[in-house]
């Protein structure tokens, strides 16, 4: 009797061991949605996902229209695209035309899905083409084809990989003292920087992360500066003036004076951004009508942001500016 | 010699010499051209030889009083010169301006030209330097404004620029807003009102808050901005989910009108964003799809009239506001006649904004059953998300920016119609500032059981009674021009410039220019000879639809172009006929 119960106990232990082993194996398959997404999608899922991306970004009649039939933009169906070509075009866009770059608004995966959808609109290579018309394909159904044709003349590399996506801005805390109550909010700072309803906000003159004006310096690289220095640059702009954006005054022969940041000049003309009004107005002068041009040792930036913004708003701005560079992640 | 003059005479002589010197100096100074002045612009009807503003006059009549070319001699029209802009992207879909023998032409990609309007010789050219970014909507622009000795235009990267009209050199340039942030730009002509340059912007298909801006004509300083979506707390804000404030669209993408007696600036406002998917924006969504009447000096709203509340079909109210003084049975009415993109024309009192009448200018409409006593649509067709709904007319419109024309002598209003439908499928998409927000897809289709068709009609502007109809080739994308010779001029998508009898609709003349037309023809005269100028070369976003809906045209669609073709009567005829200009 005792040996049988002992065998039963061994059997039970074995079963339990096998069960545990099974459970352990199962748990090593992470079935969470995020990991499911990372697995390669089936072709059909890929195309369906791509159809949704296409709908949101490409399918307007002003662009490529439903089903890729073409509207304001060229048709995408019944074409002979390679995946690399499409990926490049969608990622980089075609500057100088209405085709934007989607690298900031779509993820790599979304672009891949969209490419799969667009390719599904054309017959597979090797299969009989649906249109066996012996006439050469004319530009008939794509009156604006000349834009895509110039690009097809070898401009797009076929093996270039899509660029890596820009890092997500991270919520930051610029407080030096951990017990300090007021903390900067990156998103609040971003809204303040870019609020288009305000004529004095930073984006009127400055760019950050590829958006904004070009009258003052691009502030994307401010992220590398210490927070104190950024704050000072906002509230006391006279303390350190960037040479390239020095203020000048132009006096015309008619006696009018204009002060602002020099924009550019060539043999016959000089332009400056008149910062006496916001948004600044670029003014062009024939050199023959200029009596004198003087460099001023002042910054064209308004010097009253300390009173215009609350301390919290200033911290928010600093936080936003600190978040804009990859170096932020390296430092923190 | 000075010593021989008597001492007592010298001071008076010195004064005379001084005055003479000043006079000679003043005459020798270059004459500063400030033309056309505001007084000339607002009274342009007195100068039929010129076409001084986008709509022909500030009432958007697109009417030239010139009658040298008339129904009897129009068959003799012949091309006299052509002008190529040199830029094919964007075709040529603008309205030229002519002032005192000089034509100012807005080409695509913001190329601006001054041309001798009699000979076609280029006087100067200016190419605005566009940054290498993507251009929202289209690379063409519908025109420019000429006033105070300057040429004013809006750019594809959302700037407003002033050039010297005599030399084409840049004077000032101001950014409206970063185009990358708002996904919006300027593809229409500015309207100069007194000392201000008023500029509309694109944006109904992007997540952005629509606006109208005014800049000082002399200095470029920003004077006022009117947001077409009210801020929280402002009247009308209750018609939106407040989260949509910065993303709701409602752009001002065409050109307004102005009534000097009422001192009212009228502008048409386009559709709210997320065109088809409407669950982001319960409520009427003011002031989308409305006519707004503003004080042009301050930008303050005086009144509005909304045509399509809570739009689900992309039925902009952006088109021209034709200001028509209507007289019947001894009763005078100051009307504003306005084609909405949904194929309906609304007529309102332009002093008060009160509803007068509404009538369809297309045959097939499924989106409403009618209008109530205030002109508000009733029985609006539901468009449920995730499902497909067949709606007529399509989101391309019962017509588009191909403008209407009004002949004040006959009293008829001429308007284009397109009978094209679509299958709408609304979808919920992510809302992100400046990014596209179309709200789903639309698939263009012919009407059920009929091929697609298009037409030009003459209407009584108040009652909508149709006087005649002319069936067009496909959808007519070019604007209409009415002239004093009782003619209606336009051009079709296959490249035919044509003239219709304004009283009967009979086609009297056509000429194959070789390039499809989507711009706006004008008429003007120089040295007693009348000209008709046709912009050719498509440049419309809807160009791709033509072979889709009219497959018989697929292999025959003309190639791209960007050329102005100008016609006149042969010299012997124009010298003999009664001239109506300088």
Tab-separated table of C-alpha atoms in Angstrom, chain A:
chain	number	residue	atom	x	y	z
A	1	UNK	CA	0.000	0.000	0.000
A	2	UNK	CA	2.698	2.460	0.971
A	3	UNK	CA	4.650	2.092	-2.267
A	4	UNK	CA	1.455	2.810	-4.279
A	5	UNK	CA	0.686	5.976	-2.348
A	6	UNK	CA	4.288	6.961	-2.807
A	7	UNK	CA	3.991	6.400	-6.549
A	8	UNK	CA	0.811	8.475	-6.543
A	9	UNK	CA	2.600	11.274	-4.743
A	10	UNK	CA	5.408	11.155	-7.297
A	11	UNK	CA	2.800	11.196	-10.062
A	12	UNK	CA	1.087	14.177	-8.522
A	13	UNK	CA	4.378	16.009	-8.193
A	14	UNK	CA	5.193	15.214	-11.781
A	15	UNK	CA	1.821	16.500	-12.916
A	16	UNK	CA	2.206	19.638	-10.871
A	17	UNK	CA	5.732	20.090	-12.189
A	18	UNK	CA	4.477	19.697	-15.767
A	19	UNK	CA	1.645	22.107	-15.110
A	20	UNK	CA	4.032	24.659	-13.678
A	21	UNK	CA	6.374	24.181	-16.586
A	22	UNK	CA	3.480	24.681	-18.969
A	23	UNK	CA	2.367	27.827	-17.185
A	24	UNK	CA	5.922	29.106	-17.195
A	25	UNK	CA	6.136	28.539	-20.933
A	26	UNK	CA	2.850	30.313	-21.486
A	27	UNK	CA	3.943	33.318	-19.503
A	28	UNK	CA	6.992	33.775	-21.658
A	29	UNK	CA	4.606	34.533	-24.532
A	30	UNK	CA	3.671	38.073	-23.721
A	31	UNK	CA	0.144	38.396	-25.061
A	32	UNK	CA	-0.285	42.050	-24.204
A	33	UNK	CA	-1.587	44.211	-27.067
A	34	UNK	CA	1.645	46.159	-27.392
A	35	UNK	CA	3.651	43.055	-28.054
A	36	UNK	CA	0.996	41.738	-30.401
A	37	UNK	CA	1.404	44.886	-32.421
A	38	UNK	CA	5.139	44.388	-32.589
A	39	UNK	CA	4.677	41.022	-34.238
A	40	UNK	CA	4.530	41.127	-38.006
A	41	UNK	CA	0.933	41.559	-39.114
A	42	UNK	CA	-0.693	39.300	-41.574
A	43	UNK	CA	-0.850	40.813	-45.047
A	44	UNK	CA	-4.580	41.416	-44.848
A	45	UNK	CA	-4.379	43.089	-41.440
A	46	UNK	CA	-1.535	45.223	-42.711
A	47	UNK	CA	-3.566	46.381	-45.692
A	48	UNK	CA	-6.652	47.098	-43.587
A	49	UNK	CA	-4.601	49.081	-41.110
A	50	UNK	CA	-3.034	50.871	-44.059
A	51	UNK	CA	-6.450	51.685	-45.437
A	52	UNK	CA	-7.247	53.565	-42.238
A	53	UNK	CA	-3.968	55.447	-42.355
A	54	UNK	CA	-4.626	56.290	-46.008
A	55	UNK	CA	-8.095	57.537	-45.154
A	56	UNK	CA	-6.807	59.950	-42.563
A	57	UNK	CA	-3.805	61.280	-44.403
A	58	UNK	CA	-4.016	60.659	-48.134
A	59	UNK	CA	-7.558	60.047	-49.248
A	60	UNK	CA	-8.895	63.568	-49.615
A	61	UNK	CA	-10.008	64.499	-53.105
A	62	UNK	CA	-7.508	67.339	-52.925
A	63	UNK	CA	-4.824	64.689	-52.679
A	64	UNK	CA	-4.965	61.117	-53.902
A	65	UNK	CA	-8.709	60.570	-53.377
A	66	UNK	CA	-10.599	57.454	-52.311
A	67	UNK	CA	-9.146	54.264	-53.694
A	68	UNK	CA	-6.107	56.111	-54.996
A	69	UNK	CA	-7.905	57.247	-58.132
A	70	UNK	CA	-6.165	60.619	-58.012
A	71	UNK	CA	-7.633	64.058	-57.544
A	72	UNK	CA	-5.462	67.066	-56.903
A	73	UNK	CA	-2.603	64.605	-56.504
A	74	UNK	CA	-1.576	61.767	-58.823
A	75	UNK	CA	-3.394	58.459	-58.912
A	76	UNK	CA	-1.854	55.643	-56.916
A	77	UNK	CA	-3.757	52.649	-58.240
A	78	UNK	CA	-2.630	50.554	-61.215
A	79	UNK	CA	0.894	51.867	-60.826
A	80	UNK	CA	4.254	50.198	-60.651
A	81	UNK	CA	5.687	51.302	-57.307
A	82	UNK	CA	8.309	49.640	-55.165
A	83	UNK	CA	7.814	49.615	-51.388
A	84	UNK	CA	11.109	51.485	-50.903
A	85	UNK	CA	10.068	54.259	-53.260
A	86	UNK	CA	6.708	54.760	-51.595
A	87	UNK	CA	8.231	54.645	-48.125
A	88	UNK	CA	10.740	57.311	-49.076
A	89	UNK	CA	8.120	59.593	-50.644
A	90	UNK	CA	5.730	59.324	-47.725
A	91	UNK	CA	8.501	59.847	-45.165
A	92	UNK	CA	10.246	62.759	-46.833
A	93	UNK	CA	7.467	64.290	-48.925
A	94	UNK	CA	8.167	66.237	-52.111
A	95	UNK	CA	9.175	69.796	-51.126
A	96	UNK	CA	7.767	72.479	-53.383
A	97	UNK	CA	4.570	70.541	-53.973
A	98	UNK	CA	1.494	69.753	-51.912
A	99	UNK	CA	2.948	66.347	-50.884
A	100	UNK	CA	4.048	66.809	-47.268
A	101	UNK	CA	6.528	64.794	-45.278
A	102	UNK	CA	4.751	62.395	-42.914
A	103	UNK	CA	7.689	61.421	-40.733
A	104	UNK	CA	6.436	63.527	-37.869
A	105	UNK	CA	2.784	62.669	-38.084
A	106	UNK	CA	2.934	58.952	-38.894
A	107	UNK	CA	4.955	56.238	-37.173
A	108	UNK	CA	7.211	53.904	-39.130
A	109	UNK	CA	4.638	51.169	-38.728
A	110	UNK	CA	1.846	53.376	-40.040
A	111	UNK	CA	3.916	54.278	-43.068
A	112	UNK	CA	4.618	50.590	-43.715
A	113	UNK	CA	0.902	49.836	-43.439
A	114	UNK	CA	0.030	52.673	-45.774
A	115	UNK	CA	2.569	51.434	-48.299
A	116	UNK	CA	1.008	47.969	-48.116
A	117	UNK	CA	-2.418	49.455	-48.784
A	118	UNK	CA	-1.226	51.534	-51.735
A	119	UNK	CA	0.563	48.538	-53.248
A	120	UNK	CA	-2.645	46.532	-52.915
A	121	UNK	CA	-4.291	48.991	-55.315
A	122	UNK	CA	-2.116	47.796	-58.184
A	123	UNK	CA	-1.932	44.333	-59.789
A	124	UNK	CA	0.894	42.118	-58.463
A	125	UNK	CA	4.090	41.929	-60.515
A	126	UNK	CA	4.017	38.968	-62.884
A	127	UNK	CA	0.220	38.833	-62.990
A	128	UNK	CA	-1.548	39.903	-66.162
A	129	UNK	CA	-2.217	43.641	-66.095
A	130	UNK	CA	-5.991	44.363	-66.150
A	131	UNK	CA	-5.556	46.945	-68.880
A	132	UNK	CA	-4.047	45.231	-71.891
A	133	UNK	CA	-4.502	48.304	-74.076
A	134	UNK	CA	-1.489	48.360	-76.398
A	135	UNK	CA	-1.466	52.182	-76.401
A	136	UNK	CA	1.197	53.671	-74.173
A	137	UNK	CA	-0.221	54.866	-70.899
A	138	UNK	CA	-0.968	58.518	-71.411
A	139	UNK	CA	-1.194	61.234	-68.858
A	140	UNK	CA	-4.909	61.279	-69.505
A	141	UNK	CA	-6.123	60.322	-66.068
A	142	UNK	CA	-3.461	62.231	-64.184
A	143	UNK	CA	-3.299	65.766	-65.530
A	144	UNK	CA	-0.826	66.746	-62.867
A	145	UNK	CA	1.462	63.757	-63.427
A	146	UNK	CA	4.391	65.980	-64.270
A	147	UNK	CA	5.113	66.440	-60.567
A	148	UNK	CA	5.512	62.709	-59.928
A	149	UNK	CA	7.298	62.123	-63.263
A	150	UNK	CA	10.155	64.461	-62.454
A	151	UNK	CA	10.604	62.668	-59.200
A	152	UNK	CA	10.669	59.264	-60.910
A	153	UNK	CA	13.746	60.279	-62.868
A	154	UNK	CA	16.022	58.674	-60.332
A	155	UNK	CA	15.726	61.177	-57.527
A	156	UNK	CA	14.406	58.714	-54.947
A	157	UNK	CA	16.940	56.150	-53.668
A	158	UNK	CA	15.508	52.655	-53.635
A	159	UNK	CA	17.481	51.244	-50.761
A	160	UNK	CA	17.348	54.068	-48.265
A	161	UNK	CA	15.794	53.049	-44.983
A	162	UNK	CA	13.145	55.232	-43.418
A	163	UNK	CA	14.546	57.635	-40.824
A	164	UNK	CA	14.046	56.839	-37.167
A	165	UNK	CA	11.128	58.670	-35.583
A	166	UNK	CA	11.857	61.788	-33.519
A	167	UNK	CA	11.975	61.080	-29.788
A	168	UNK	CA	8.821	61.846	-27.834
A	169	UNK	CA	9.167	64.911	-25.626
A	170	UNK	CA	9.374	63.850	-21.993
A	171	UNK	CA	7.551	65.550	-19.171
A	172	UNK	CA	10.253	67.394	-17.319
A	173	UNK	CA	10.763	68.961	-13.945
A	174	UNK	CA	13.163	71.855	-13.924
A	175	UNK	CA	13.080	72.308	-10.169
A	176	UNK	CA	16.579	72.121	-8.753
A	177	UNK	CA	15.280	71.499	-5.276
A	178	UNK	CA	13.154	68.364	-4.997
A	179	UNK	CA	10.901	69.973	-2.419
A	180	UNK	CA	10.243	72.971	-4.679
A	181	UNK	CA	6.499	73.196	-5.283
A	182	UNK	CA	6.240	74.927	-8.657
A	183	UNK	CA	7.215	72.647	-11.534
A	184	UNK	CA	7.388	73.393	-15.247
A	185	UNK	CA	4.862	71.658	-17.476
A	186	UNK	CA	6.220	70.818	-20.929
A	187	UNK	CA	2.821	70.703	-22.603
A	188	UNK	CA	1.691	73.971	-21.080
A	189	UNK	CA	4.952	75.488	-22.252
A	190	UNK	CA	4.428	74.145	-25.734
A	191	UNK	CA	0.923	75.686	-25.910
A	192	UNK	CA	2.286	79.003	-24.743
A	193	UNK	CA	5.128	78.943	-27.251
A	194	UNK	CA	2.858	78.171	-30.216
A	195	UNK	CA	-0.447	79.859	-29.333
A	196	UNK	CA	-1.452	81.388	-32.639
A	197	UNK	CA	-4.018	83.669	-31.024
A	198	UNK	CA	-1.249	85.638	-29.293
A	199	UNK	CA	0.823	88.008	-31.440
A	200	UNK	CA	3.682	88.238	-28.948
A	201	UNK	CA	4.328	84.595	-28.363
A	202	UNK	CA	7.667	83.047	-29.092
A	203	UNK	CA	6.678	81.347	-32.333
A	204	UNK	CA	6.195	84.729	-34.020
A	205	UNK	CA	9.979	85.115	-34.154
A	206	UNK	CA	11.466	81.813	-33.055
A	207	UNK	CA	11.417	78.259	-34.310
A	208	UNK	CA	11.368	75.195	-32.116
A	209	UNK	CA	11.304	71.677	-33.507
A	210	UNK	CA	10.727	72.861	-37.056
A	211	UNK	CA	7.833	75.202	-36.461
A	212	UNK	CA	7.726	78.904	-35.965
A	213	UNK	CA	9.252	82.074	-37.307
A	214	UNK	CA	12.724	82.831	-38.568
A	215	UNK	CA	13.265	86.318	-37.255
A	216	UNK	CA	15.234	85.323	-34.193
A	217	UNK	CA	17.366	82.249	-33.499
A	218	UNK	CA	16.084	78.683	-33.726
A	219	UNK	CA	15.527	77.626	-30.134
A	220	UNK	CA	15.583	73.865	-30.631
A	221	UNK	CA	19.184	73.717	-29.441
A	222	UNK	CA	18.390	75.720	-26.287
A	223	UNK	CA	17.795	72.334	-24.721
A	224	UNK	CA	21.536	72.030	-24.275
A	225	UNK	CA	21.691	75.144	-22.095
A	226	UNK	CA	21.134	75.094	-18.359
A	227	UNK	CA	17.595	76.064	-17.268
A	228	UNK	CA	18.860	79.209	-15.523
A	229	UNK	CA	20.416	80.446	-18.744
A	230	UNK	CA	17.232	79.828	-20.712
A	231	UNK	CA	15.158	81.710	-18.153
A	232	UNK	CA	17.559	84.643	-18.258
A	233	UNK	CA	17.469	84.691	-22.053
A	234	UNK	CA	13.690	85.135	-21.892
A	235	UNK	CA	13.440	87.776	-19.185
A	236	UNK	CA	16.652	89.709	-19.802
A	237	UNK	CA	17.337	89.475	-23.532
A	238	UNK	CA	19.787	92.377	-23.470
A	239	UNK	CA	22.225	90.366	-21.378
A	240	UNK	CA	23.537	88.296	-24.292
A	241	UNK	CA	22.843	89.318	-27.890
A	242	UNK	CA	23.283	86.838	-30.702
A	243	UNK	CA	25.536	88.491	-33.309
A	244	UNK	CA	23.592	87.080	-36.241
A	245	UNK	CA	20.373	88.717	-35.053
A	246	UNK	CA	21.700	92.114	-34.055
A	247	UNK	CA	19.355	95.066	-34.249
A	248	UNK	CA	19.920	97.664	-36.943
A	249	UNK	CA	18.318	100.977	-37.813
A	250	UNK	CA	17.870	102.005	-41.422
A	251	UNK	CA	17.368	105.689	-42.165
A	252	UNK	CA	16.045	106.406	-45.633
A	253	UNK	CA	16.875	109.458	-47.714
A	254	UNK	CA	13.316	110.589	-47.089
A	255	UNK	CA	14.133	110.694	-43.394
A	256	UNK	CA	12.142	107.681	-42.232
A	257	UNK	CA	13.714	105.360	-39.653
A	258	UNK	CA	13.077	101.642	-39.297
A	259	UNK	CA	14.504	99.459	-36.550
A	260	UNK	CA	14.653	95.724	-36.402
A	261	UNK	CA	16.578	92.577	-37.199
A	262	UNK	CA	18.436	92.485	-40.498
A	263	UNK	CA	16.918	89.879	-42.791
A	264	UNK	CA	19.270	89.784	-45.780
A	265	UNK	CA	20.912	91.956	-48.401
A	266	UNK	CA	22.211	91.727	-51.949
A	267	UNK	CA	23.819	94.166	-54.385
A	268	UNK	CA	20.714	96.291	-54.784
A	269	UNK	CA	18.494	95.733	-51.794
A	270	UNK	CA	18.522	95.314	-48.046
A	271	UNK	CA	15.686	93.882	-45.966
A	272	UNK	CA	14.969	94.047	-42.275
A	273	UNK	CA	12.254	92.693	-39.987
A	274	UNK	CA	10.589	95.735	-38.477
A	275	UNK	CA	10.060	94.685	-34.885
A	276	UNK	CA	8.220	97.839	-33.852
A	277	UNK	CA	5.025	95.937	-34.604
A	278	UNK	CA	4.012	92.348	-34.046
A	279	UNK	CA	3.924	90.238	-36.074
A	280	UNK	CA	7.089	91.877	-37.438
A	281	UNK	CA	6.887	93.145	-41.004
A	282	UNK	CA	9.741	92.471	-43.391
A	283	UNK	CA	10.615	95.737	-45.192
A	284	UNK	CA	12.669	95.909	-48.363
A	285	UNK	CA	14.744	98.956	-49.301
A	286	UNK	CA	16.652	99.777	-52.422
A	287	UNK	CA	20.179	100.552	-51.307
A	288	UNK	CA	19.947	103.735	-53.336
A	289	UNK	CA	17.186	104.991	-51.042
A	290	UNK	CA	19.055	104.227	-47.814
A	291	UNK	CA	20.901	107.162	-46.251
A	292	UNK	CA	22.462	105.206	-43.394
A	293	UNK	CA	22.441	101.853	-41.615
A	294	UNK	CA	23.528	101.616	-37.978
A	295	UNK	CA	24.155	98.664	-35.714
A	296	UNK	CA	22.517	98.968	-32.314
A	297	UNK	CA	23.755	97.183	-29.264
A	298	UNK	CA	20.312	96.043	-28.230
A	299	UNK	CA	18.217	92.966	-28.738
A	300	UNK	CA	15.038	93.301	-30.775
A	301	UNK	CA	13.330	90.905	-28.377
A	302	UNK	CA	10.772	92.494	-26.047
A	303	UNK	CA	12.306	92.923	-22.589
A	304	UNK	CA	9.126	92.687	-20.544
A	305	UNK	CA	8.356	88.984	-20.519
A	306	UNK	CA	9.050	88.930	-16.773
A	307	UNK	CA	5.939	91.032	-16.242
A	308	UNK	CA	3.902	89.591	-19.114
A	309	UNK	CA	4.168	85.981	-17.989
A	310	UNK	CA	3.684	84.531	-14.527
A	311	UNK	CA	6.596	82.654	-12.972
A	312	UNK	CA	4.768	79.382	-13.607
A	313	UNK	CA	4.421	80.254	-17.299
A	314	UNK	CA	8.107	81.064	-17.527
A	315	UNK	CA	8.975	77.707	-15.952
A	316	UNK	CA	6.616	76.003	-18.385
A	317	UNK	CA	8.432	77.662	-21.278
A	318	UNK	CA	11.801	76.650	-19.941
A	319	UNK	CA	10.577	73.076	-19.493
A	320	UNK	CA	9.284	72.991	-23.024
A	321	UNK	CA	12.519	74.344	-24.446
A	322	UNK	CA	14.556	71.859	-22.413
A	323	UNK	CA	12.471	69.004	-23.777
A	324	UNK	CA	13.140	69.721	-27.414
A	325	UNK	CA	16.465	68.068	-27.968
A	326	UNK	CA	17.755	64.531	-27.840
A	327	UNK	CA	20.415	65.855	-25.488
A	328	UNK	CA	17.722	66.216	-22.856
A	329	UNK	CA	17.362	62.470	-22.738
A	330	UNK	CA	21.122	62.064	-22.552
A	331	UNK	CA	21.398	64.466	-19.674
A	332	UNK	CA	18.442	63.223	-17.707
